[in-house]
Amino acid sequence: MTNPDFTHLLRIAEELRENPPPLIGKIEISRGEIVMMMSPSTRHGFNANRVQVQLIHQIPDELIAAAEPDITDPVHGIRRTPDVAVVDAEALKADEKALSAHAVHAVFEIVSPSNPENDHKDKVVDYAQMRIPIYVIIDPRDGTVLVHDGLSEAGHYDGLQSHRFGDTVRVGPWTLRTDGLEPYGPTVMAGYPKP
């Protein structure tokens, strides 16, 4: 059952997407609020592309490594747009504005220096509530990769693996080489606290 407040927030989010505020890249919904994020840096996009390309070469035909798909869970009132997600190919054929969270096998987020707690805290809770089995956080601020998995019946991740850029990381049935990922340079990090 869809929460009526969530339906109202979806309407507002769609209006904002049609006329986005300056410098806003993503518009999501979490905890009964619209969440707006700044447009990412080019290095952010480079890292997301590196992840997507690796997944494309490993996943079977019935799955797709999608860039920035909208994923919705109306029961929990959540709409997120991960940088990369492994999703059922059939779900992408539907003529819908967003994918059901049930069609998602894994999500990958590249941390932005402007709002790291969104990826490291809020999305850990949201993706677990959405019952997405694997959530990978790639943090170019300090060159770390965290893999949250082991989704519990209570709706949280029991498993956590920590890696550094340069490691080969196991993500469910796939592997992610991180030696090609790029940390943020001083220009991107200027004005933001170090992790």
XYZ file of N, CA, C and O in Angstrom:
780
model
N 0.850 -1.181 0.000
C 0.000 0.000 0.000
C 0.893 1.241 0.000
O 1.843 1.343 0.759
N 0.541 2.185 -0.879
C 1.313 3.416 -0.988
C 0.854 4.431 0.041
O -0.336 4.680 0.207
N 1.801 5.019 0.718
C 1.538 6.069 1.696
C 1.080 7.333 0.952
O 1.752 7.781 0.026
N -0.079 7.945 1.339
C -0.538 9.150 0.639
C 0.459 10.309 0.715
O 0.577 11.100 -0.219
N 1.198 10.416 1.815
C 2.221 11.459 1.918
C 3.325 11.228 0.894
O 3.861 12.174 0.312
N 3.661 9.952 0.684
C 4.692 9.611 -0.299
C 4.223 9.986 -1.702
O 5.001 10.515 -2.501
N 2.960 9.736 -2.012
C 2.403 10.106 -3.318
C 2.533 11.613 -3.531
O 2.897 12.079 -4.615
N 2.255 12.383 -2.496
C 2.381 13.842 -2.573
C 3.846 14.251 -2.799
O 4.140 15.114 -3.637
N 4.762 13.606 -2.080
C 6.187 13.909 -2.241
C 6.682 13.530 -3.636
O 7.516 14.235 -4.215
N 6.176 12.417 -4.168
C 6.551 12.017 -5.528
C 6.150 13.092 -6.529
O 6.904 13.407 -7.453
N 4.964 13.647 -6.348
C 4.477 14.699 -7.242
C 5.414 15.914 -7.177
O 5.793 16.478 -8.203
N 5.802 16.290 -5.967
C 6.714 17.435 -5.801
C 8.071 17.127 -6.429
O 8.653 17.969 -7.120
N 8.572 15.906 -6.200
C 9.872 15.514 -6.764
C 9.855 15.580 -8.281
O 10.823 16.045 -8.906
N 8.765 15.139 -8.899
C 8.661 15.184 -10.360
C 8.644 16.626 -10.861
O 9.267 16.949 -11.876
N 7.943 17.503 -10.145
C 7.918 18.916 -10.525
C 9.315 19.527 -10.415
O 9.735 20.305 -11.287
N 10.035 19.170 -9.365
C 11.398 19.682 -9.197
C 12.320 19.159 -10.285
O 13.233 19.869 -10.737
N 12.099 17.930 -10.720
C 12.940 17.366 -11.781
C 12.701 18.070 -13.108
O 13.605 18.190 -13.918
N 11.471 18.505 -13.332
C 11.169 19.213 -14.579
C 11.817 20.588 -14.605
O 12.198 21.072 -15.670
N 11.934 21.226 -13.452
C 12.578 22.534 -13.328
C 13.541 22.498 -12.148
O 13.271 23.080 -11.094
N 14.673 21.803 -12.307
C 15.570 21.629 -11.160
C 16.220 22.930 -10.707
O 16.542 23.788 -11.527
N 16.389 23.064 -9.396
C 17.137 24.222 -8.876
C 18.570 24.184 -9.397
O 19.090 23.116 -9.737
N 19.238 25.333 -9.469
C 20.626 25.363 -9.955
C 21.539 24.434 -9.142
O 21.395 24.320 -7.925
N 22.429 23.744 -9.828
C 23.468 22.871 -9.269
C 22.927 21.597 -8.620
O 23.682 20.857 -8.000
N 21.640 21.305 -8.756
C 21.071 20.085 -8.166
C 21.113 18.963 -9.191
O 20.674 19.123 -10.332
N 21.659 17.804 -8.782
C 21.788 16.664 -9.678
C 20.739 15.592 -9.456
O 20.155 15.076 -10.399
N 20.472 15.236 -8.192
C 19.510 14.180 -7.882
C 18.457 14.697 -6.915
O 18.756 15.496 -6.032
N 17.246 14.196 -7.109
C 16.147 14.531 -6.215
C 15.534 13.220 -5.750
O 14.989 12.459 -6.556
N 15.660 12.922 -4.462
C 15.205 11.650 -3.902
C 14.224 11.903 -2.758
O 13.988 13.054 -2.376
N 13.677 10.812 -2.228
C 12.739 10.903 -1.105
C 13.170 9.912 -0.034
O 13.410 8.734 -0.325
N 13.245 10.400 1.205
C 13.621 9.546 2.332
C 13.090 10.161 3.618
O 13.149 11.378 3.794
N 12.560 9.329 4.500
C 12.083 9.758 5.817
C 11.071 10.905 5.746
O 11.101 11.846 6.529
N 10.191 10.842 4.743
C 9.150 11.850 4.619
C 9.632 13.197 4.126
O 8.945 14.199 4.306
N 10.822 13.237 3.499
C 11.387 14.496 3.020
C 11.946 14.351 1.619
O 12.393 13.268 1.231
N 11.940 15.457 0.888
C 12.648 15.530 -0.392
C 14.130 15.735 -0.070
O 14.482 16.588 0.747
N 14.987 14.952 -0.712
C 16.433 15.065 -0.516
C 17.044 15.481 -1.853
O 16.910 14.768 -2.847
N 17.706 16.643 -1.877
C 18.332 17.134 -3.106
C 19.847 17.114 -2.945
O 20.354 17.525 -1.908
N 20.515 16.634 -3.985
C 21.964 16.548 -3.945
C 22.582 17.349 -5.071
O 22.026 17.404 -6.174
N 23.729 17.931 -4.787
C 24.437 18.719 -5.790
C 24.879 17.830 -6.942
O 25.064 16.619 -6.788
N 25.045 18.444 -8.108
C 25.565 17.716 -9.264
C 26.966 17.202 -8.939
O 27.772 17.923 -8.352
N 27.260 15.951 -9.313
C 28.563 15.385 -8.949
C 29.695 15.911 -9.816
O 29.477 16.460 -10.895
N 30.913 15.689 -9.328
C 32.103 16.072 -10.085
C 32.329 15.081 -11.219
O 31.744 14.004 -11.262
N 33.210 15.445 -12.140
C 33.522 14.536 -13.243
C 34.207 13.265 -12.732
O 33.981 12.187 -13.274
N 35.014 13.372 -11.687
C 35.677 12.184 -11.138
C 34.655 11.225 -10.529
O 34.805 10.017 -10.603
N 33.613 11.757 -9.933
C 32.499 10.946 -9.428
C 31.923 10.121 -10.577
O 31.739 8.904 -10.473
N 31.652 10.787 -11.706
C 31.113 10.091 -12.874
C 32.079 9.079 -13.455
O 31.671 8.004 -13.902
N 33.380 9.411 -13.441
C 34.397 8.471 -13.919
C 34.344 7.178 -13.103
O 34.334 6.076 -13.656
N 34.306 7.298 -11.775
C 34.284 6.111 -10.914
C 33.009 5.299 -11.101
O 33.050 4.064 -11.138
N 31.883 5.978 -11.242
C 30.619 5.267 -11.466
C 30.682 4.486 -12.774
O 30.241 3.331 -12.849
N 31.251 5.093 -13.812
C 31.370 4.410 -15.094
C 32.291 3.201 -14.996
O 32.009 2.146 -15.583
N 33.389 3.313 -14.258
C 34.309 2.181 -14.085
C 33.597 0.989 -13.433
O 33.813 -0.157 -13.800
N 32.758 1.278 -12.452
C 31.991 0.220 -11.783
C 30.994 -0.399 -12.757
O 30.900 -1.628 -12.901
N 30.254 0.438 -13.458
C 29.230 -0.050 -14.379
C 29.831 -0.940 -15.467
O 29.300 -2.017 -15.760
N 30.934 -0.512 -16.061
C 31.556 -1.288 -17.143
C 32.007 -2.655 -16.642
O 31.807 -3.676 -17.315
N 32.586 -2.712 -15.447
C 33.012 -4.014 -14.910
C 31.822 -4.943 -14.713
O 31.893 -6.135 -15.020
N 30.737 -4.425 -14.201
C 29.554 -5.246 -13.964
C 28.947 -5.736 -15.273
O 28.518 -6.892 -15.370
N 28.920 -4.883 -16.281
C 28.354 -5.257 -17.580
C 29.019 -6.524 -18.109
O 28.365 -7.386 -18.696
N 30.316 -6.664 -17.881
C 31.064 -7.808 -18.404
C 30.915 -9.069 -17.551
O 31.412 -10.127 -17.926
N 30.223 -8.975 -16.408
C 30.100 -10.131 -15.521
C 28.677 -10.647 -15.337
O 28.486 -11.816 -15.035
N 27.704 -9.786 -15.481
C 26.338 -10.187 -15.154
C 25.694 -10.951 -16.314
O 26.034 -10.735 -17.476
N 24.763 -11.860 -16.007
C 24.072 -12.602 -17.069
C 23.091 -11.708 -17.828
O 22.776 -10.597 -17.398
N 22.595 -12.213 -18.967
C 21.733 -11.421 -19.839
C 20.439 -10.966 -19.173
O 19.863 -9.960 -19.576
N 19.978 -11.691 -18.175
C 18.704 -11.318 -17.539
C 18.863 -10.140 -16.565
O 17.881 -9.669 -15.990
N 20.104 -9.685 -16.387
C 20.368 -8.528 -15.524
C 21.001 -7.409 -16.330
O 21.605 -7.639 -17.372
N 20.856 -6.191 -15.823
C 21.470 -5.012 -16.446
C 22.145 -4.187 -15.359
O 21.600 -4.037 -14.262
N 23.335 -3.678 -15.672
C 23.998 -2.708 -14.789
C 23.557 -1.330 -15.248
O 24.034 -0.813 -16.254
N 22.601 -0.755 -14.535
C 21.975 0.500 -14.947
C 22.618 1.691 -14.249
O 22.938 1.627 -13.062
N 22.771 2.783 -14.991
C 23.287 4.030 -14.432
C 22.123 4.884 -13.941
O 21.198 5.173 -14.696
N 22.169 5.254 -12.674
C 21.212 6.145 -12.031
C 19.742 5.792 -12.270
O 18.942 6.649 -12.650
N 19.352 4.542 -12.010
C 17.926 4.224 -12.119
C 17.172 4.739 -10.888
O 17.702 4.727 -9.782
N 15.971 5.193 -11.085
C 15.122 5.554 -9.953
C 14.525 4.271 -9.384
O 13.970 3.459 -10.130
N 14.649 4.101 -8.075
C 14.144 2.903 -7.390
C 13.172 3.360 -6.307
O 13.506 4.235 -5.509
N 11.997 2.760 -6.299
C 10.954 3.195 -5.385
C 10.453 2.060 -4.513
O 10.282 0.933 -4.973
N 10.220 2.397 -3.248
C 9.555 1.507 -2.300
C 8.427 2.314 -1.664
O 8.641 3.037 -0.687
N 7.200 2.220 -2.230
C 6.107 3.039 -1.707
C 5.676 2.673 -0.293
O 5.170 3.517 0.440
N 5.900 1.423 0.115
C 5.509 1.004 1.468
C 6.304 1.781 2.509
O 5.770 2.264 3.500
N 7.611 1.907 2.297
C 8.468 2.632 3.231
C 8.629 4.110 2.858
O 9.325 4.852 3.547
N 8.029 4.523 1.739
C 8.103 5.921 1.338
C 9.494 6.359 0.934
O 9.942 7.441 1.287
N 10.189 5.504 0.152
C 11.569 5.793 -0.234
C 11.689 5.801 -1.751
O 11.158 4.917 -2.437
N 12.391 6.788 -2.256
C 12.791 6.799 -3.671
C 14.250 7.212 -3.709
O 14.612 8.293 -3.246
N 15.078 6.338 -4.237
C 16.515 6.595 -4.330
C 16.975 6.422 -5.769
O 16.355 5.702 -6.559
N 18.090 7.076 -6.096
C 18.680 7.007 -7.432
C 20.160 6.678 -7.275
O 21.006 7.589 -7.245
N 20.505 5.406 -7.114
C 21.917 5.057 -6.929
C 22.738 5.363 -8.178
O 22.193 5.435 -9.283
N 24.027 5.508 -8.001
C 24.896 5.788 -9.140
C 24.891 4.637 -10.137
O 24.865 4.857 -11.345
N 24.908 3.407 -9.623
C 24.838 2.208 -10.459
C 24.013 1.175 -9.701
O 24.097 1.099 -8.470
N 23.227 0.393 -10.422
C 22.471 -0.691 -9.793
C 22.398 -1.884 -10.732
O 22.321 -1.718 -11.956
N 22.447 -3.070 -10.162
C 22.214 -4.298 -10.920
C 20.740 -4.632 -10.759
O 20.264 -4.845 -9.645
N 20.022 -4.643 -11.898
C 18.569 -4.795 -11.864
C 18.115 -5.847 -12.874
O 18.829 -6.171 -13.820
N 16.891 -6.349 -12.656
C 16.289 -7.277 -13.616
C 16.042 -6.553 -14.935
O 15.428 -5.483 -14.961
N 16.494 -7.156 -16.032
C 16.304 -6.544 -17.351
C 14.826 -6.369 -17.664
O 14.414 -5.354 -18.236
N 14.000 -7.322 -17.279
C 12.562 -7.236 -17.552
C 11.940 -6.000 -16.913
O 11.038 -5.384 -17.476
N 12.411 -5.650 -15.735
C 11.855 -4.480 -15.035
C 12.121 -3.194 -15.800
O 11.312 -2.264 -15.766
N 13.241 -3.120 -16.508
C 13.565 -1.914 -17.272
C 12.728 -1.791 -18.538
O 12.631 -0.721 -19.125
N 12.119 -2.898 -18.979
C 11.268 -2.842 -20.168
C 9.915 -2.213 -19.873
O 9.214 -1.777 -20.782
N 9.526 -2.201 -18.603
C 8.233 -1.625 -18.237
C 8.254 -0.116 -18.447
O 9.286 0.533 -18.300
N 7.112 0.437 -18.791
C 7.009 1.872 -19.048
C 6.625 2.588 -17.752
O 5.542 3.125 -17.606
N 7.542 2.559 -16.794
C 7.304 3.153 -15.478
C 8.354 4.234 -15.221
O 9.437 4.209 -15.799
N 8.040 5.156 -14.335
C 8.998 6.209 -14.000
C 10.093 5.702 -13.078
O 11.171 6.287 -13.008
N 9.817 4.636 -12.315
C 10.811 4.112 -11.365
C 10.691 2.602 -11.278
O 9.634 2.025 -11.522
N 11.797 1.979 -10.916
C 11.829 0.532 -10.705
C 11.332 0.188 -9.316
O 11.575 0.935 -8.359
N 10.706 -0.958 -9.192
C 10.392 -1.487 -7.867
C 11.680 -1.979 -7.230
O 12.539 -2.569 -7.902
N 11.811 -1.769 -5.952
C 12.998 -2.249 -5.235
C 13.144 -3.770 -5.340
O 14.256 -4.290 -5.236
N 12.051 -4.475 -5.587
C 12.094 -5.941 -5.705
C 12.912 -6.403 -6.919
O 13.347 -7.546 -6.963
N 13.109 -5.502 -7.882
C 13.836 -5.851 -9.102
C 15.333 -5.553 -8.997
O 16.067 -5.718 -9.964
N 15.793 -5.133 -7.822
C 17.175 -4.669 -7.656
C 17.992 -5.683 -6.855
O 17.576 -6.108 -5.781
N 19.155 -6.046 -7.378
C 20.028 -7.035 -6.737
C 21.176 -6.394 -5.959
O 21.656 -6.963 -4.986
N 21.619 -5.237 -6.411
C 22.731 -4.541 -5.741
C 22.732 -3.083 -6.162
O 22.339 -2.756 -7.284
N 23.165 -2.212 -5.248
C 23.318 -0.792 -5.560
C 24.727 -0.346 -5.190
O 25.329 -0.857 -4.245
N 25.234 0.614 -5.949
C 26.580 1.140 -5.769
C 26.483 2.665 -5.713
O 25.906 3.281 -6.608
N 27.031 3.251 -4.668
C 27.036 4.696 -4.523
C 28.474 5.194 -4.437
O 29.299 4.620 -3.722
N 28.757 6.265 -5.183
C 30.035 6.965 -5.091
C 29.803 8.140 -4.140
O 28.956 8.993 -4.404
N 30.521 8.192 -3.041
C 30.304 9.218 -2.024
C 30.661 10.599 -2.575
O 31.689 10.785 -3.225
N 29.784 11.555 -2.297
C 30.042 12.948 -2.656
C 30.605 13.681 -1.450
O 30.114 13.497 -0.332
N 31.601 14.534 -1.642
C 32.181 15.245 -0.498
C 31.197 16.202 0.165
O 31.324 16.511 1.340
N 30.178 16.645 -0.573
C 29.241 17.621 -0.013
C 28.264 17.011 0.988
O 27.723 17.714 1.828
N 28.018 15.688 0.927
C 27.024 15.076 1.808
C 27.346 13.599 2.054
O 26.548 12.724 1.715
N 28.505 13.279 2.626
C 28.899 11.875 2.786
C 27.993 11.086 3.720
O 27.820 9.877 3.547
N 27.400 11.745 4.728
C 26.550 11.005 5.670
C 25.304 10.452 4.990
O 24.734 9.465 5.447
N 24.893 11.047 3.877
C 23.755 10.516 3.135
C 24.058 9.094 2.659
O 23.227 8.199 2.777
N 25.268 8.877 2.110
C 25.659 7.544 1.631
C 26.015 6.604 2.775
O 25.646 5.433 2.762
N 26.749 7.117 3.775
C 27.264 6.263 4.847
C 26.250 5.960 5.946
O 26.433 4.986 6.681
N 25.208 6.747 6.072
C 24.231 6.515 7.146
C 22.820 6.319 6.596
O 22.233 5.257 6.717
N 22.279 7.379 5.997
C 20.872 7.348 5.568
C 20.585 6.235 4.563
O 19.600 5.503 4.694
N 21.442 6.094 3.563
C 21.179 5.096 2.523
C 21.409 3.671 3.019
O 20.796 2.735 2.497
N 22.266 3.490 4.007
C 22.430 2.149 4.598
C 21.087 1.686 5.165
O 20.667 0.534 4.963
N 20.402 2.574 5.846
C 19.087 2.260 6.409
C 18.056 2.080 5.297
O 17.309 1.099 5.272
N 18.024 3.030 4.344
C 17.007 2.989 3.293
C 17.125 1.752 2.414
O 16.129 1.076 2.143
N 18.329 1.449 1.946
C 18.479 0.296 1.056
C 18.171 -1.017 1.775
O 17.625 -1.944 1.181
N 18.495 -1.096 3.054
C 18.130 -2.291 3.827
C 16.612 -2.389 3.980
O 16.031 -3.466 3.829
N 15.948 -1.276 4.266
C 14.487 -1.280 4.366
C 13.847 -1.658 3.041
O 12.808 -2.312 3.010
N 14.474 -1.257 1.945
C 13.962 -1.584 0.616
C 14.226 -3.043 0.244
O 13.799 -3.494 -0.811
N 14.968 -3.750 1.118
C 15.299 -5.172 0.933
C 16.221 -5.404 -0.264
O 16.152 -6.430 -0.937
N 17.126 -4.458 -0.513
C 18.129 -4.627 -1.563
C 19.293 -5.396 -0.961
O 19.892 -4.954 0.021
N 19.626 -6.572 -1.522
C 20.567 -7.490 -0.862
C 21.981 -6.963 -0.631
O 22.619 -7.328 0.348
N 22.472 -6.105 -1.540
C 23.863 -5.646 -1.435
C 23.921 -4.147 -1.674
O 23.343 -3.629 -2.630
N 24.635 -3.449 -0.794
C 24.859 -2.014 -0.947
C 26.357 -1.748 -0.835
O 26.974 -2.033 0.195
N 26.949 -1.194 -1.902
C 28.388 -0.923 -1.950
C 28.612 0.589 -1.928
O 28.051 1.325 -2.739
N 29.444 1.030 -0.986
C 29.790 2.444 -0.856
C 31.246 2.619 -1.297
O 32.158 2.061 -0.681
N 31.440 3.390 -2.339
C 32.784 3.693 -2.838
C 33.080 5.135 -2.451
O 32.371 6.053 -2.860
N 34.111 5.319 -1.643
C 34.389 6.649 -1.089
C 35.729 7.187 -1.605
O 36.790 6.860 -1.058
N 35.693 8.015 -2.661
C 36.936 8.571 -3.212
C 37.591 9.607 -2.308
O 38.708 10.049 -2.586
N 36.942 9.998 -1.219
C 37.570 10.946 -0.292
C 38.767 10.307 0.389
O 39.795 10.956 0.591
N 38.626 9.026 0.769
C 39.726 8.343 1.459
C 40.126 7.022 0.795
O 40.925 6.273 1.337
N 39.566 6.738 -0.383
C 39.944 5.535 -1.122
C 39.487 4.240 -0.477
O 40.229 3.257 -0.477
N 38.256 4.234 0.066
C 37.733 3.020 0.701
C 36.500 2.507 -0.029
O 35.802 3.253 -0.726
N 36.264 1.206 0.147
C 35.082 0.539 -0.404
C 34.463 -0.286 0.714
O 35.136 -1.119 1.332
N 33.186 -0.052 0.994
C 32.451 -0.820 1.998
C 31.355 -1.618 1.309
O 30.608 -1.061 0.497
N 31.268 -2.908 1.634
C 30.227 -3.767 1.071
C 29.300 -4.185 2.202
O 29.703 -4.912 3.115
N 28.069 -3.706 2.143
C 27.033 -4.098 3.099
C 26.219 -5.219 2.466
O 25.694 -5.067 1.359
N 26.111 -6.341 3.167
C 25.304 -7.458 2.672
C 24.761 -8.239 3.858
O 24.783 -7.748 4.986
N 24.278 -9.444 3.620
C 23.734 -10.237 4.715
C 22.471 -9.607 5.269
O 22.336 -9.403 6.470
N 21.544 -9.286 4.385
C 20.304 -8.622 4.775
C 19.514 -9.485 5.752
O 19.228 -10.644 5.494
N 19.180 -8.919 6.895
C 18.478 -9.666 7.945
C 16.969 -9.573 7.756
O 16.461 -8.704 7.046
N 16.249 -10.454 8.432
C 14.790 -10.408 8.412
C 14.285 -9.105 9.028
O 13.228 -8.602 8.661
N 15.039 -8.562 9.952
C 14.638 -7.318 10.621
C 14.846 -6.086 9.739
O 14.442 -4.987 10.097
N 15.491 -6.276 8.583
C 15.661 -5.162 7.666
C 16.891 -4.321 7.903
O 16.849 -3.095 7.808
N 18.006 -4.989 8.204
C 19.291 -4.273 8.258
C 20.377 -5.216 7.761
O 20.187 -6.417 7.659
N 21.529 -4.635 7.422
C 22.646 -5.426 6.914
C 23.462 -5.967 8.081
O 23.895 -5.207 8.944
N 23.673 -7.280 8.091
C 24.507 -7.905 9.117
C 25.968 -7.992 8.694
O 26.860 -8.074 9.528
N 26.212 -8.011 7.377
C 27.574 -8.157 6.874
C 28.188 -6.838 6.464
O 27.507 -5.962 5.932
N 29.489 -6.684 6.739
C 30.219 -5.498 6.310
C 31.658 -5.891 6.009
O 32.359 -6.420 6.865
N 32.073 -5.654 4.767
C 33.465 -5.858 4.369
C 34.060 -4.487 4.069
O 33.420 -3.653 3.442
N 35.286 -4.285 4.509
C 35.964 -3.014 4.278
C 37.205 -3.253 3.414
O 37.983 -4.176 3.671
N 37.370 -2.424 2.383
C 38.483 -2.558 1.449
C 39.063 -1.186 1.137
O 38.472 -0.159 1.460
N 40.220 -1.210 0.461
C 40.852 0.029 0.024
C 40.987 0.002 -1.492
O 41.025 -1.058 -2.103
N 41.059 1.201 -2.102
C 41.296 1.272 -3.544
C 42.570 0.490 -3.846
O 43.590 0.648 -3.172
N 42.496 -0.353 -4.839
C 43.597 -1.241 -5.201
C 43.241 -2.690 -4.945
O 43.800 -3.589 -5.577
N 42.302 -2.944 -4.021
C 41.862 -4.312 -3.724
C 40.921 -4.827 -4.816
O 40.249 -4.047 -5.496
N 40.852 -6.137 -4.938
C 39.805 -6.778 -5.721
C 38.725 -7.184 -4.728
O 38.996 -7.922 -3.782
N 37.527 -6.680 -4.935
C 36.451 -6.791 -3.956
C 35.388 -7.760 -4.441
O 34.933 -7.672 -5.583
N 34.999 -8.680 -3.572
C 33.909 -9.609 -3.882
C 32.591 -8.926 -3.552
O 32.372 -8.474 -2.420
N 31.702 -8.854 -4.543
C 30.379 -8.252 -4.371
C 29.353 -9.280 -4.840
O 29.105 -9.421 -6.035
N 28.803 -10.039 -3.884
C 27.897 -11.126 -4.267
C 28.626 -12.077 -5.203
O 29.748 -12.493 -4.921
N 28.037 -12.388 -6.366
C 28.696 -13.301 -7.306
C 29.705 -12.619 -8.227
O 30.298 -13.262 -9.082
N 29.913 -11.306 -8.061
C 30.777 -10.553 -8.957
C 32.041 -10.083 -8.234
O 32.111 -10.086 -7.015
N 33.020 -9.672 -9.028
C 34.222 -9.073 -8.450
C 34.379 -7.658 -9.001
O 34.047 -7.393 -10.155
N 34.886 -6.797 -8.160
C 35.089 -5.402 -8.527
C 36.559 -5.066 -8.311
O 37.049 -5.089 -7.183
N 37.249 -4.780 -9.402
C 38.634 -4.322 -9.294
C 38.611 -2.832 -9.006
O 37.975 -2.066 -9.718
N 39.294 -2.439 -7.960
C 39.252 -1.033 -7.558
C 40.538 -0.281 -7.878
O 40.654 0.896 -7.556
N 41.487 -0.970 -8.526
C 42.750 -0.294 -8.843
C 42.567 0.786 -9.909
O 43.408 1.662 -10.055
N 41.454 0.753 -10.642
C 41.188 1.771 -11.657
C 40.330 2.919 -11.165
O 40.010 3.835 -11.928
N 39.939 2.877 -9.887
C 39.142 3.968 -9.328
C 40.046 5.121 -8.914
O 41.191 4.911 -8.527
N 39.511 6.323 -8.986
C 40.299 7.520 -8.713
C 39.820 8.227 -7.451
O 38.631 8.538 -7.333
N 40.744 8.524 -6.515
C 40.351 9.340 -5.356
C 40.128 10.785 -5.791
O 40.598 11.208 -6.835
N 39.376 11.512 -4.960
C 39.176 12.926 -5.240
C 40.480 13.680 -5.025
O 41.222 13.419 -4.082
N 40.726 14.635 -5.885
C 41.896 15.485 -5.750
C 41.586 16.697 -4.885
O 40.445 16.888 -4.440
N 42.583 17.539 -4.649
C 42.406 18.703 -3.775
C 41.365 19.699 -4.277
O 40.712 20.367 -3.489
N 41.159 19.785 -5.595
C 40.176 20.726 -6.131
C 38.770 20.322 -5.720
O 37.968 21.166 -5.291
N 38.445 19.027 -5.822
C 37.126 18.537 -5.438
C 36.930 18.666 -3.928
O 35.854 19.049 -3.449
N 37.966 18.368 -3.166
C 37.859 18.340 -1.714
C 37.958 19.721 -1.065
O 37.702 19.876 0.123
N 38.311 20.741 -1.859
C 38.462 22.093 -1.296
C 37.172 22.532 -0.630
O 36.093 22.451 -1.191
N 37.285 22.939 0.616
C 36.126 23.424 1.359
C 35.362 22.371 2.128
O 34.437 22.676 2.856
N 35.720 21.095 1.929
C 35.035 20.011 2.653
C 35.984 19.397 3.675
O 37.193 19.296 3.425
N 35.459 18.943 4.804
C 36.331 18.302 5.801
C 36.863 16.977 5.291
O 36.206 16.282 4.527
N 38.044 16.643 5.698
C 38.634 15.338 5.349
C 37.912 14.244 6.124
O 37.477 14.460 7.249
N 37.760 13.044 5.523
C 37.065 11.957 6.227
C 37.840 11.453 7.426
O 39.025 11.622 7.518
